[in-house]
Coordinates of C-alpha atoms in Angstrom, one line a residue:
M1 CA 51.5 -79.7 -42.6
A2 CA 54.1 -80.9 -40.1
F3 CA 52.3 -84.2 -39.8
S4 CA 52.2 -84.6 -43.6
L5 CA 55.9 -83.9 -43.9
S6 CA 56.7 -86.5 -41.1
I7 CA 54.6 -89.1 -43.0
V8 CA 56.6 -88.4 -46.1
H9 CA 59.8 -88.7 -44.1
V10 CA 58.7 -92.1 -42.7
L11 CA 57.7 -93.4 -46.1
V12 CA 61.1 -92.4 -47.6
I13 CA 63.0 -94.1 -44.8
A14 CA 60.8 -97.2 -45.1
E15 CA 61.4 -97.3 -48.9
S16 CA 65.2 -97.0 -48.5
K17 CA 65.2 -99.8 -46.0
I18 CA 67.6 -98.0 -43.7
S19 CA 67.8 -99.5 -40.2
L20 CA 67.1 -97.1 -37.3
P21 CA 68.5 -98.6 -34.0
L22 CA 66.7 -97.0 -31.1
D23 CA 69.8 -97.0 -28.9
V24 CA 70.9 -94.0 -30.9
P25 CA 69.4 -90.9 -29.3
Q26 CA 68.7 -89.2 -32.7
N27 CA 66.6 -92.2 -33.9
L28 CA 64.8 -92.5 -30.5
F29 CA 63.8 -88.8 -30.5
A30 CA 62.7 -89.2 -34.2
V31 CA 60.2 -91.8 -33.0
V32 CA 59.0 -89.6 -30.2
V33 CA 58.4 -86.7 -32.6
R34 CA 56.3 -88.8 -34.9
S35 CA 54.4 -90.4 -32.0
S36 CA 53.6 -86.9 -30.5
L37 CA 52.4 -85.6 -33.9
G38 CA 50.2 -88.6 -34.3
L39 CA 48.7 -88.2 -30.9
L40 CA 48.1 -84.4 -31.6
I41 CA 46.2 -85.3 -34.8
L42 CA 44.2 -87.9 -32.9
L43 CA 43.2 -85.4 -30.2
T44 CA 41.6 -83.2 -32.8
V45 CA 38.7 -85.7 -32.9
P46 CA 35.8 -83.8 -31.1
I47 CA 35.0 -86.7 -28.8
F48 CA 38.2 -86.2 -26.8
R49 CA 37.5 -82.6 -26.2
R50 CA 34.0 -83.3 -25.0
L51 CA 35.2 -85.9 -22.4
S52 CA 37.3 -83.3 -20.5
Y53 CA 38.3 -80.1 -22.2
E54 CA 40.8 -79.2 -19.4
L55 CA 42.5 -82.6 -19.8
F56 CA 42.5 -82.3 -23.6
L57 CA 44.1 -78.8 -23.4
R58 CA 46.9 -79.8 -21.0
T59 CA 47.6 -83.0 -23.0
H60 CA 47.7 -81.0 -26.2
Q61 CA 50.2 -78.5 -24.7
A62 CA 52.4 -81.3 -23.2
L63 CA 52.6 -83.1 -26.6
A64 CA 53.5 -79.8 -28.3
M65 CA 56.3 -79.3 -25.9
A66 CA 57.5 -82.9 -26.3
T67 CA 57.4 -82.5 -30.1
I68 CA 59.6 -79.4 -30.0
Y69 CA 62.1 -80.8 -27.6
S70 CA 62.4 -84.2 -29.4
L71 CA 62.8 -82.4 -32.7
W72 CA 65.6 -80.4 -31.3
R73 CA 67.3 -83.6 -30.0
H74 CA 66.7 -85.4 -33.3
L75 CA 68.5 -82.8 -35.4
P76 CA 72.3 -83.0 -35.8
S77 CA 73.9 -80.8 -33.1
K78 CA 77.0 -80.0 -35.2
E79 CA 75.0 -78.5 -38.2
A80 CA 73.6 -75.0 -37.6
F81 CA 71.3 -74.8 -40.6
P82 CA 68.7 -77.5 -39.5
L83 CA 68.7 -76.1 -35.9
A84 CA 68.0 -72.6 -37.2
Y85 CA 64.4 -73.6 -37.9
V86 CA 63.9 -74.7 -34.4
Y87 CA 65.5 -71.6 -32.9
I88 CA 63.5 -69.3 -35.2
S89 CA 60.3 -71.0 -34.3
A90 CA 61.2 -70.9 -30.6
G91 CA 62.1 -67.2 -30.9
L92 CA 58.7 -66.3 -32.6
F93 CA 56.8 -68.3 -29.9
S94 CA 58.7 -66.5 -27.1
V95 CA 58.0 -63.0 -28.6
L96 CA 54.3 -63.8 -29.1
L97 CA 54.1 -65.2 -25.5
L98 CA 55.8 -62.0 -24.2
V99 CA 53.4 -59.8 -26.1
Q100 CA 50.4 -61.7 -24.7
I101 CA 51.7 -61.5 -21.1
V102 CA 52.2 -57.7 -21.5
L103 CA 48.7 -57.3 -22.9
I104 CA 47.2 -59.3 -20.0
V105 CA 49.2 -57.3 -17.4
H106 CA 48.1 -54.0 -19.0
R107 CA 44.4 -54.9 -19.4
N108 CA 44.1 -56.2 -15.9
G109 CA 45.9 -53.1 -14.5
I110 CA 48.1 -55.3 -12.3
F111 CA 50.6 -52.7 -11.3
R112 CA 48.5 -49.5 -11.2
Y113 CA 45.1 -50.8 -9.9
R114 CA 43.8 -53.4 -7.5
L115 CA 43.3 -56.9 -8.9
S116 CA 39.8 -57.6 -10.2
R117 CA 37.4 -59.5 -8.0
A118 CA 34.4 -61.5 -9.0
I119 CA 31.0 -61.8 -7.4
I120 CA 29.7 -65.3 -8.4
T121 CA 26.0 -66.2 -7.8
D122 CA 23.6 -68.9 -8.7
C123 CA 21.1 -67.5 -11.2
Y124 CA 18.3 -70.1 -11.3
G125 CA 20.6 -73.0 -12.3
A126 CA 23.1 -70.8 -14.2
V127 CA 26.2 -69.0 -13.1
H128 CA 26.2 -65.2 -13.0
I129 CA 29.7 -63.6 -12.7
R130 CA 30.1 -59.9 -12.1
I131 CA 33.8 -58.8 -12.3
Q132 CA 34.7 -55.5 -10.6
H133 CA 37.4 -54.1 -12.8
Q134 CA 38.8 -50.8 -11.6
K135 CA 40.8 -50.0 -14.7
G136 CA 37.9 -50.4 -17.1
L137 CA 37.9 -52.2 -20.4
E138 CA 36.3 -51.5 -23.7
I139 CA 34.4 -54.6 -24.9
D140 CA 32.3 -54.7 -28.0
S141 CA 29.1 -56.6 -28.3
G142 CA 29.5 -60.3 -29.1
Q143 CA 33.0 -60.6 -27.6
Y144 CA 34.2 -62.9 -24.9
I145 CA 37.1 -63.2 -22.4
N146 CA 39.2 -66.0 -21.1
L147 CA 38.7 -66.1 -17.3
W148 CA 41.4 -67.3 -14.9
I149 CA 40.8 -67.8 -11.2
P150 CA 44.4 -68.2 -9.7
W151 CA 43.3 -69.8 -6.4
M152 CA 40.1 -71.6 -5.7
P153 CA 41.2 -75.0 -4.4
F154 CA 37.9 -75.9 -2.8
V155 CA 36.3 -75.7 -6.3
S156 CA 39.1 -77.3 -8.2
F157 CA 42.7 -77.8 -7.1
W158 CA 43.8 -77.3 -10.7
S159 CA 42.0 -74.0 -11.1
F160 CA 45.3 -72.1 -11.3
L161 CA 46.1 -74.1 -14.5
Q162 CA 42.7 -73.5 -16.2
T163 CA 41.3 -70.6 -18.3
H164 CA 37.7 -70.7 -19.5
P165 CA 36.1 -68.7 -22.4
F166 CA 32.9 -67.0 -21.3
M167 CA 30.6 -64.6 -23.3
V168 CA 30.3 -61.1 -22.0
I169 CA 26.7 -60.1 -21.6
S170 CA 27.2 -56.5 -20.5
W171 CA 27.8 -53.5 -22.8
T172 CA 28.4 -49.8 -22.3
P173 CA 29.4 -47.1 -24.9
G174 CA 32.7 -46.6 -23.1
K175 CA 34.9 -48.7 -20.8
Q176 CA 33.2 -51.2 -18.5
D177 CA 34.2 -51.3 -14.9
T178 CA 31.7 -54.1 -14.2
I179 CA 32.0 -57.1 -16.6
E180 CA 29.1 -59.5 -16.5
L181 CA 29.2 -63.2 -17.6
F182 CA 26.4 -65.6 -17.9
V183 CA 27.7 -69.2 -17.8
Q184 CA 26.1 -72.5 -18.6
P185 CA 27.2 -75.1 -16.0
R186 CA 28.3 -78.2 -17.8
R187 CA 30.9 -80.7 -16.5
G188 CA 34.0 -80.1 -14.4
F189 CA 34.9 -76.6 -13.2
T190 CA 31.6 -74.8 -14.2
R191 CA 29.4 -77.5 -12.5
K192 CA 31.5 -77.2 -9.3
L193 CA 31.3 -73.4 -9.5
L194 CA 27.5 -73.5 -9.6
Y195 CA 27.4 -75.9 -6.6
H196 CA 29.6 -73.6 -4.4
A197 CA 27.9 -70.5 -5.6
A198 CA 24.5 -72.0 -4.7
N199 CA 25.8 -72.8 -1.2
G200 CA 27.4 -69.5 -0.6
H201 CA 31.0 -70.8 -0.4
L202 CA 32.4 -68.2 -2.8
R203 CA 33.9 -65.0 -1.3
S204 CA 34.8 -62.6 -4.1
P205 CA 37.8 -64.4 -5.5
V206 CA 40.6 -62.6 -7.3
V207 CA 40.3 -63.1 -11.1
M208 CA 42.3 -62.3 -14.2
F209 CA 41.4 -62.5 -17.8
S210 CA 42.7 -62.2 -21.4
G211 CA 40.8 -60.5 -24.1
P212 CA 38.4 -59.3 -25.2
H213 CA 38.4 -61.9 -28.0
G214 CA 36.1 -62.5 -30.9
T215 CA 35.0 -60.5 -33.9
S216 CA 33.2 -57.1 -33.6
I217 CA 30.0 -56.9 -35.7
A218 CA 29.0 -53.6 -37.3
M219 CA 25.3 -53.7 -36.7
D220 CA 24.4 -50.0 -36.9
E221 CA 24.3 -50.1 -40.7
Y222 CA 21.3 -52.6 -40.8
E223 CA 17.7 -51.5 -40.7
S224 CA 16.5 -54.6 -39.1
V225 CA 18.1 -57.3 -37.1
L226 CA 16.9 -60.9 -36.5
M227 CA 18.5 -62.7 -33.6
V228 CA 18.0 -66.5 -33.3
A229 CA 19.1 -68.5 -30.3
S230 CA 18.6 -71.8 -28.6
G231 CA 19.3 -72.6 -25.0
F232 CA 22.3 -70.8 -23.6
G233 CA 22.9 -69.2 -27.0
I234 CA 20.9 -66.3 -25.6
A235 CA 24.1 -65.2 -23.8
A236 CA 25.8 -64.4 -27.1
H237 CA 22.9 -61.9 -28.0
L238 CA 22.5 -60.0 -24.7
S239 CA 25.3 -57.5 -25.3
S240 CA 24.2 -56.9 -28.9
L241 CA 20.6 -56.2 -27.7
K242 CA 21.9 -53.5 -25.3
K243 CA 24.1 -51.9 -28.0
L244 CA 21.3 -51.8 -30.6
I245 CA 18.8 -50.3 -28.3
Y246 CA 21.3 -47.7 -27.1
G247 CA 22.1 -46.8 -30.7
Y248 CA 18.4 -46.4 -31.5
N249 CA 17.8 -44.2 -28.4
A250 CA 20.8 -42.1 -29.1
R251 CA 20.1 -41.9 -32.9
L252 CA 23.4 -43.4 -33.7
G253 CA 22.3 -46.2 -36.0
R254 CA 19.8 -47.2 -38.7
T255 CA 18.3 -50.1 -36.8
R256 CA 14.5 -49.7 -36.4
R257 CA 13.5 -53.3 -35.9
I258 CA 14.9 -56.0 -33.6
R259 CA 13.4 -59.5 -33.4
L260 CA 14.7 -62.0 -30.9
V261 CA 13.6 -65.7 -31.4
W262 CA 14.6 -68.0 -28.5
Q263 CA 14.0 -71.7 -28.6
L264 CA 14.0 -73.7 -25.3
R265 CA 13.6 -77.3 -24.4
N266 CA 11.8 -76.5 -21.2
Q267 CA 10.9 -73.3 -19.3
A268 CA 13.4 -73.9 -16.5
D269 CA 16.3 -73.4 -19.0
G270 CA 15.2 -69.8 -19.6
I271 CA 14.4 -68.5 -16.1
G272 CA 17.9 -67.4 -15.4
A273 CA 18.0 -65.0 -18.4
V274 CA 14.6 -63.4 -17.7
S275 CA 16.0 -60.4 -15.8
F276 CA 18.5 -59.6 -18.5
L277 CA 15.8 -59.6 -21.2
N278 CA 13.5 -57.5 -19.0
N279 CA 16.4 -55.0 -18.6
A280 CA 16.7 -54.8 -22.4
L281 CA 12.9 -54.2 -22.7
D282 CA 13.0 -51.5 -20.1
E283 CA 15.5 -49.6 -22.2
D284 CA 13.3 -49.9 -25.3
K285 CA 11.1 -46.9 -24.5
L286 CA 12.1 -44.0 -26.7
D287 CA 9.1 -42.8 -28.7
D288 CA 7.0 -45.4 -27.0
G289 CA 9.7 -48.0 -27.8
R290 CA 8.6 -51.3 -29.2
I291 CA 11.4 -51.8 -31.7
L292 CA 12.2 -55.0 -29.8
L293 CA 10.0 -58.0 -30.1
I294 CA 10.9 -61.2 -28.1
T295 CA 9.2 -64.5 -28.9
I296 CA 10.1 -67.7 -27.0
H297 CA 9.3 -71.1 -28.3
L298 CA 9.1 -73.9 -25.8
E299 CA 9.3 -77.5 -27.1
S300 CA 7.9 -79.0 -23.9
H301 CA 4.7 -76.9 -23.7
D302 CA 1.5 -76.9 -25.7
I303 CA -0.1 -73.7 -24.5
V304 CA 0.7 -70.0 -24.9
I305 CA 1.9 -68.4 -21.7
P306 CA 3.5 -65.0 -20.7
F307 CA 7.2 -64.9 -20.0
G308 CA 8.6 -61.9 -18.2
E309 CA 7.6 -58.5 -19.6
R310 CA 6.4 -58.1 -23.2
A311 CA 7.5 -61.6 -24.1
I312 CA 5.2 -64.5 -25.1
V313 CA 6.0 -68.2 -24.9
Y314 CA 4.7 -70.2 -27.9
P315 CA 4.4 -74.0 -27.9
G316 CA 6.5 -76.1 -30.1
P317 CA 9.7 -75.4 -32.2
A318 CA 10.1 -71.9 -33.7
P319 CA 8.6 -71.6 -37.2
L320 CA 11.9 -70.1 -38.5
S321 CA 10.8 -69.9 -42.1
R322 CA 7.7 -67.9 -41.4
I323 CA 9.4 -65.6 -38.9
F324 CA 12.3 -65.0 -41.4
L325 CA 9.9 -64.1 -44.3
E326 CA 8.0 -61.7 -42.0
E327 CA 11.2 -59.9 -41.1
V328 CA 12.5 -59.9 -44.7
S329 CA 9.2 -58.2 -45.8
G330 CA 9.8 -55.4 -43.4
E331 CA 6.1 -55.0 -42.6
N332 CA 6.8 -54.5 -38.9
I333 CA 9.7 -52.0 -39.1
K334 CA 9.1 -48.9 -37.2
Q335 CA 9.4 -45.8 -39.4
P336 CA 8.8 -42.2 -38.3
E337 CA 6.0 -40.5 -40.2
K338 CA 6.5 -37.2 -41.9
Q339 CA 4.5 -34.1 -41.0
I340 CA 4.4 -31.0 -43.2
V341 CA 5.4 -28.0 -41.1
G342 CA 5.4 -24.5 -42.5
Q343 CA 8.6 -22.5 -42.2
D344 CA 8.5 -18.9 -40.8
A345 CA 9.9 -16.7 -43.6
N346 CA 10.9 -14.0 -41.1
K347 CA 13.4 -16.4 -39.5
A348 CA 15.0 -17.6 -42.7
E349 CA 18.5 -16.6 -43.6
T350 CA 18.8 -13.7 -46.0
W351 CA 20.8 -15.7 -48.5
E352 CA 18.1 -18.5 -48.6
S353 CA 16.3 -18.5 -51.9
E354 CA 12.5 -18.6 -52.2
K355 CA 12.7 -22.0 -53.6
L356 CA 14.3 -23.3 -50.5
R357 CA 11.5 -21.7 -48.3
E358 CA 9.0 -24.5 -49.2
P359 CA 7.3 -26.5 -46.4
R360 CA 9.7 -29.1 -45.0
L361 CA 9.3 -32.6 -43.8
I362 CA 9.8 -33.0 -40.0
E363 CA 9.9 -36.4 -38.2
S364 CA 7.0 -36.7 -35.7
G365 CA 8.1 -39.9 -33.8
K366 CA 4.9 -41.7 -34.6
A367 CA 5.3 -45.2 -36.0
K368 CA 3.7 -47.0 -38.9
D369 CA 4.4 -50.2 -40.7
T370 CA 6.4 -50.0 -43.9
T371 CA 8.3 -52.3 -46.2
R372 CA 12.0 -52.8 -45.6
D373 CA 14.3 -50.5 -47.7
G374 CA 17.6 -51.1 -45.9
K375 CA 19.8 -54.1 -45.2
M376 CA 18.9 -56.9 -42.8
L377 CA 21.2 -58.8 -40.4
V378 CA 20.6 -62.3 -39.1
M379 CA 22.6 -63.3 -36.0
V380 CA 22.6 -67.0 -34.9
S381 CA 23.7 -68.7 -31.8
G382 CA 21.9 -72.0 -31.8
N383 CA 22.2 -75.7 -32.3
D384 CA 23.2 -77.4 -35.5
D385 CA 19.6 -77.8 -36.8
I386 CA 18.8 -74.1 -36.3
R387 CA 22.1 -73.0 -38.0
D388 CA 21.4 -75.2 -41.0
Q389 CA 17.9 -73.8 -41.4
M390 CA 19.0 -70.2 -41.2
R391 CA 21.8 -70.8 -43.7
A392 CA 19.3 -72.2 -46.2
L393 CA 16.9 -69.3 -45.6
V394 CA 19.5 -66.5 -45.9
Q395 CA 21.1 -68.1 -49.0
G396 CA 18.0 -67.3 -51.0
H397 CA 17.8 -63.7 -50.0
I398 CA 21.4 -62.5 -50.2
Q399 CA 20.6 -60.3 -53.2
A400 CA 17.9 -58.6 -51.1
G401 CA 20.5 -57.3 -48.7
V402 CA 20.3 -60.0 -46.0
S403 CA 23.5 -61.0 -44.2
L404 CA 24.1 -63.9 -41.9
V405 CA 26.5 -64.0 -38.9
E406 CA 27.1 -67.1 -36.8
L407 CA 28.4 -65.8 -33.4
D408 CA 31.5 -67.1 -31.7
Y409 CA 29.5 -69.0 -29.1
Q410 CA 27.3 -71.8 -30.4
P411 CA 25.5 -74.1 -27.8
K412 CA 25.6 -77.8 -28.2

């Protein structure tokens, strides 16, 4: 909007053919304002963010500050009304900044607890970060934090100026005192972090964070959940897996079927997450478990091989259409059978009528296949092609109670 208004302003001045000598400070700062806004719009092109996100972020912030200062210098200093807009905007920004600082201080427990420290390790080519947080923090599944490492000059001299959003893969029903992150090493800071972690150079650095950020997904109302991931998109599903299985074991939700479909380019890309998936499978043991099914599809293989515990690797891309239709049918949903158990009339309440003293249905815990009679949730953290396929599939089954959620983290 601000850029559009500045364009209109430029067109009006050009049409009026008024000269703007740059030796006048107000005119000079008007040019700076428009140039800064133009560069801000140019930086929204994705290619600039991919080259170096840290450089993009700092440049964006510097241009924003230059725009505000130049706008203040451009406006007439003797007229209070135009400057009121700048002062109001600056006041709102200051209040929001102060609120954010207070939240960060409170959630990190800076004055009442020791500062958090991180244990950073190499996890088969990925970075595993365990944050020891004494205060404890409630984090829902599918959320992320912005991590800040104030001082790590041997990794990056500019680390004190950088914050990085990482998905939280841990989940507990209460506050977490150990926050786990699973990070894909890319360029810049995360690649250097992996190098130093692999060589044992990291000694529990002090860390701070903001968050948790991201939407909280109400999953307990769905009878079946289909999770689709590609590459490091698995990190966005791990906390949801733990929450769903905990809800089933504690009888807190309706979910009775979880299907995780994970597509990989090669087997090495998935080795780092095997232990996390095995932990989820270990927790899936109530009533003989097996509400969780994991299928991994490997583009670089042409044979079926085992992968961890209770997981099978299939060759080629995932047949998403066939898998989706299987889950929509509900044929694999675990449903407790009903057994007829007679009621002892001597133990019945005196006020209970004879009609209510009929044999009652009691759940036995045994499982059988049944058709789906509840809602189904599809959660996606995958590449563009996978997301397009799932959108098209879900669109035709919205009336059947199927919902689609694209998670905050989407791998490239």
